[in-house]
mmCIF file of C-alpha atoms in Angstrom:
data_model
loop_
_atom_site.group_PDB
_atom_site.id
_atom_site.type_symbol
_atom_site.label_atom_id
_atom_site.label_comp_id
_atom_site.label_asym_id
_atom_site.label_seq_id
_atom_site.Cartn_x
_atom_site.Cartn_y
_atom_site.Cartn_z
ATOM 1 C CA MET A 719 -41.386 30.124 9.050
ATOM 2 C CA ASN A 720 -38.824 31.727 11.318
ATOM 3 C CA ARG A 721 -38.141 28.323 12.913
ATOM 4 C CA ILE A 722 -37.448 26.727 9.500
ATOM 5 C CA TYR A 723 -34.990 29.500 8.715
ATOM 6 C CA VAL A 724 -33.127 28.943 12.024
ATOM 7 C CA TYR A 725 -32.986 25.154 11.530
ATOM 8 C CA GLY A 726 -31.799 25.589 7.955
ATOM 9 C CA LEU A 727 -29.097 27.996 9.079
ATOM 10 C CA MET A 728 -27.963 25.572 11.817
ATOM 11 C CA ILE A 729 -27.693 22.701 9.339
ATOM 12 C CA LEU A 730 -25.775 24.899 6.905
ATOM 13 C CA LEU A 731 -23.342 25.965 9.636
ATOM 14 C CA LEU A 732 -22.919 22.378 10.773
ATOM 15 C CA PHE A 733 -21.874 21.203 7.315
ATOM 16 C CA ALA A 734 -19.793 24.298 6.634
ATOM 17 C CA GLY A 735 -17.804 23.625 9.805
ATOM 18 C CA CYS A 736 -17.054 20.006 8.930
ATOM 19 C CA LYS A 737 -13.590 19.391 7.594
ATOM 20 C CA GLN A 738 -13.520 17.197 4.515
ATOM 21 C CA GLU A 739 -11.330 14.150 4.868
ATOM 22 C CA ASP A 740 -8.148 14.077 2.857
ATOM 23 C CA GLU A 741 -8.154 11.486 0.110
ATOM 24 C CA GLU A 742 -4.606 10.505 0.991
ATOM 25 C CA PRO A 743 -4.218 8.191 3.974
ATOM 26 C CA GLN A 744 -2.305 9.206 7.089
ATOM 27 C CA LYS A 745 0.990 7.449 6.652
ATOM 28 C CA ASP A 746 4.338 7.057 8.294
ATOM 29 C CA ALA A 747 5.527 4.280 5.995
ATOM 30 C CA PHE A 748 4.840 2.966 2.495
ATOM 31 C CA ILE A 749 5.201 -0.792 2.072
ATOM 32 C CA PHE A 750 5.270 -2.812 -1.130
ATOM 33 C CA GLY A 751 6.430 -6.198 -2.272
ATOM 34 C CA TRP A 752 5.653 -9.753 -3.227
ATOM 35 C CA TRP A 753 5.025 -12.953 -1.277
ATOM 36 C CA SER A 754 4.112 -16.570 -1.953
ATOM 37 C CA ALA A 755 2.813 -19.082 0.539
ATOM 38 C CA ILE A 756 4.327 -22.098 -1.161
ATOM 39 C CA CYS A 757 7.709 -21.754 -2.815
ATOM 40 C CA THR A 758 11.309 -22.727 -2.223
ATOM 41 C CA GLY A 759 13.975 -20.304 -1.106
ATOM 42 C CA ASN A 760 13.031 -16.747 -0.251
ATOM 43 C CA CYS A 761 9.242 -16.543 -0.577
ATOM 44 C CA ILE A 762 8.847 -12.916 0.455
ATOM 45 C CA LYS A 763 10.287 -9.650 -0.842
ATOM 46 C CA ILE A 764 8.738 -6.771 1.070
ATOM 47 C CA TYR A 765 10.160 -3.234 1.252
ATOM 48 C CA LYS A 766 9.330 -0.429 3.653
ATOM 49 C CA LEU A 767 9.956 3.244 2.878
ATOM 50 C CA GLU A 768 10.083 5.162 6.143
ATOM 51 C CA ASN A 769 11.620 8.545 6.951
ATOM 52 C CA GLY A 770 13.422 8.665 3.605
ATOM 53 C CA LYS A 771 15.055 5.265 4.107
ATOM 54 C CA LEU A 772 14.264 1.959 2.435
ATOM 55 C CA TYR A 773 14.281 -1.262 4.439
ATOM 56 C CA VAL A 774 13.970 -4.841 3.237
ATOM 57 C CA ASP A 775 12.227 -7.615 5.136
ATOM 58 C CA ASN A 776 14.302 -10.106 7.101
ATOM 59 C CA LEU A 777 12.032 -13.098 6.493
ATOM 60 C CA ASN A 778 12.059 -15.991 4.068
ATOM 61 C CA SER A 779 8.284 -16.508 4.262
ATOM 62 C CA PHE A 780 5.141 -15.276 5.999
ATOM 63 C CA ARG A 781 5.162 -18.540 7.962
ATOM 64 C CA GLU A 782 8.182 -17.321 9.970
ATOM 65 C CA ALA A 783 6.343 -14.533 11.771
ATOM 66 C CA ALA A 784 2.856 -13.137 12.224
ATOM 67 C CA LEU A 785 4.137 -9.661 11.343
ATOM 68 C CA ILE A 786 6.533 -8.514 8.672
ATOM 69 C CA THR A 787 9.817 -7.510 10.244
ATOM 70 C CA TYR A 788 12.624 -5.586 8.580
ATOM 71 C CA ARG A 789 16.376 -5.459 8.756
ATOM 72 C CA SER A 790 17.623 -2.675 11.000
ATOM 73 C CA GLN A 791 20.103 -1.415 8.398
ATOM 74 C CA PRO A 792 18.443 0.371 5.445
ATOM 75 C CA LEU A 793 19.380 -0.330 1.857
ATOM 76 C CA ASP A 794 21.794 2.047 0.150
ATOM 77 C CA ALA A 795 20.260 5.455 -0.601
ATOM 78 C CA GLN A 796 20.514 4.801 -4.368
ATOM 79 C CA TRP A 797 17.423 2.566 -4.085
ATOM 80 C CA VAL A 798 15.190 5.087 -2.280
ATOM 81 C CA PRO A 799 13.991 6.955 -5.439
ATOM 82 C CA ILE A 800 12.449 3.734 -6.788
ATOM 83 C CA ALA A 801 10.259 3.400 -3.695
ATOM 84 C CA GLU A 802 9.504 7.129 -3.570
ATOM 85 C CA ASN A 803 8.328 6.986 -7.174
ATOM 86 C CA LEU A 804 5.944 4.136 -6.369
ATOM 87 C CA GLU A 805 4.562 6.003 -3.380
ATOM 88 C CA ALA A 806 4.149 9.260 -5.334
ATOM 89 C CA ASN A 807 2.265 7.499 -8.137
ATOM 90 C CA PHE A 808 0.020 5.373 -5.930
ATOM 91 C CA PRO A 809 -3.242 4.979 -7.868
ATOM 92 C CA GLN A 810 -6.415 6.694 -6.737
ATOM 93 C CA TYR A 811 -8.291 3.511 -7.686
ATOM 94 C CA LEU A 812 -6.691 1.678 -4.759
ATOM 95 C CA LEU A 813 -7.233 4.578 -2.348
ATOM 96 C CA ASP A 814 -10.919 4.442 -3.279
ATOM 97 C CA ASN A 815 -10.980 0.672 -2.617
ATOM 98 C CA GLN A 816 -9.174 0.303 0.693
ATOM 99 C CA PHE A 817 -8.427 -3.129 2.171
ATOM 100 C CA ALA A 818 -9.154 -4.583 -1.266
ATOM 101 C CA VAL A 819 -8.243 -7.985 -2.600
ATOM 102 C CA VAL A 820 -7.750 -7.832 -6.369
ATOM 103 C CA GLY A 821 -8.032 -11.072 -8.319
ATOM 104 C CA CYS A 822 -7.179 -14.234 -6.428
ATOM 105 C CA PRO A 823 -3.794 -13.591 -4.765
ATOM 106 C CA ASP A 824 -1.701 -16.769 -4.467
ATOM 107 C CA CYS A 825 -4.693 -19.039 -5.180
ATOM 108 C CA TYR A 826 -2.654 -21.240 -7.476
ATOM 109 C CA ASP A 827 0.853 -20.630 -6.125
ATOM 110 C CA GLN A 828 1.486 -17.579 -8.313
ATOM 111 C CA GLY A 829 2.199 -15.329 -5.350
ATOM 112 C CA ALA A 830 0.651 -12.000 -4.437
ATOM 113 C CA ILE A 831 1.595 -8.345 -4.424
ATOM 114 C CA TYR A 832 1.295 -6.557 -1.107
ATOM 115 C CA LEU A 833 0.866 -2.788 -0.782
ATOM 116 C CA ALA A 834 0.299 -0.863 2.446
ATOM 117 C CA PHE A 835 0.496 2.434 4.247
ATOM 118 C CA GLU A 836 1.311 2.213 7.951
ATOM 119 C CA ASN A 837 1.010 4.660 10.789
ATOM 120 C CA ALA A 838 0.907 4.452 14.577
ATOM 121 C CA SER A 839 -2.750 3.383 14.571
ATOM 122 C CA GLY A 840 -2.433 0.536 12.056
ATOM 123 C CA ALA A 841 -2.170 -0.277 8.379
ATOM 124 C CA LEU A 842 -4.177 0.280 5.234
ATOM 125 C CA TYR A 843 -3.361 -2.554 2.835
ATOM 126 C CA TRP A 844 -4.111 -4.316 -0.433
ATOM 127 C CA GLN A 845 -3.458 -7.896 -1.637
ATOM 128 C CA ILE A 846 -3.231 -8.124 -5.417
ATOM 129 C CA ASP A 847 -2.961 -11.081 -7.764
ATOM 130 C CA THR A 848 0.247 -11.188 -9.803
ATOM 131 C CA ASP A 849 -1.727 -12.038 -12.966
ATOM 132 C CA PRO A 850 -2.143 -8.833 -15.038
ATOM 133 C CA ALA A 851 -5.397 -10.179 -16.495
ATOM 134 C CA THR A 852 -7.000 -9.676 -13.055
ATOM 135 C CA TRP A 853 -5.949 -6.029 -12.676
ATOM 136 C CA PRO A 854 -8.553 -3.302 -13.226
ATOM 137 C CA GLU A 855 -7.566 -0.764 -15.880
ATOM 138 C CA GLY A 856 -6.984 1.895 -13.200
ATOM 139 C CA ILE A 857 -3.980 0.057 -11.742
ATOM 140 C CA LYS A 858 -2.388 -1.847 -14.649
ATOM 141 C CA SER A 859 0.541 0.461 -15.373
ATOM 142 C CA TYR A 860 1.157 1.007 -11.659
ATOM 143 C CA MET A 861 1.244 -2.729 -10.932
ATOM 144 C CA GLU A 862 3.725 -3.230 -13.770
ATOM 145 C CA SER A 863 5.969 -0.595 -12.122
ATOM 146 C CA VAL A 864 5.646 -2.354 -8.760
ATOM 147 C CA LEU A 865 6.786 -5.658 -10.241
ATOM 148 C CA GLN A 866 9.675 -3.944 -12.061
ATOM 149 C CA ALA A 867 10.736 -2.213 -8.835
ATOM 150 C CA ILE A 868 10.702 -5.483 -6.898
ATOM 151 C CA ASP A 869 12.901 -7.071 -9.578
ATOM 152 C CA GLN A 870 15.362 -4.133 -9.479
ATOM 153 C CA LEU A 871 15.736 -3.829 -5.721
ATOM 154 C CA PRO A 872 18.253 -5.928 -3.818
ATOM 155 C CA GLN A 873 17.003 -8.446 -1.294
ATOM 156 C CA ASP A 874 20.042 -8.171 0.975
#
C-alpha cells in the first residue's frame, strides 16, 4: 500500500509540473490574403504584419516563386490597424484545426484565402475556399472581415 501511495504521488507531481501549452501559436508574423492559380493580372494579394508594420507581397502569382516574398518598404501606417484587428480576432476554430483546408480552395478557379502565423521555426497555415457556403459557422464572420480587409488594402 505504501508503494501505491508513492507511485500515485510521483504521477501527481509529474502532471502538476507540466506546463500547459498556450492555445495561441508562437508567432512573429501574421499573414493573410488571397491567391488564385489561374487568373490574369495580379493573382496574389498577400499581406504580412510583422513588428507593427504591414508589408504587401511583391509577386503576381504563386508560380513566380516557391515562397511568398514581400516588398521591403511597408505600407503606410494607416493600414496597420486593419491587419491588427484581423490578428486580434483570429478565430479559435482555426487554432483548433491547424494546417486545415476548408472547402475546396481554388478547385474551380475561384481562388483561395491564405492565413498563417510565422516564426523562426516555420509557419502554421490555413487554405480556405472563397465560397462562404463552405465556411463552418465558427469562422463565417471572420472570413467576411478578411475578404473586406483584402479589398480595402492597397496592393502597391
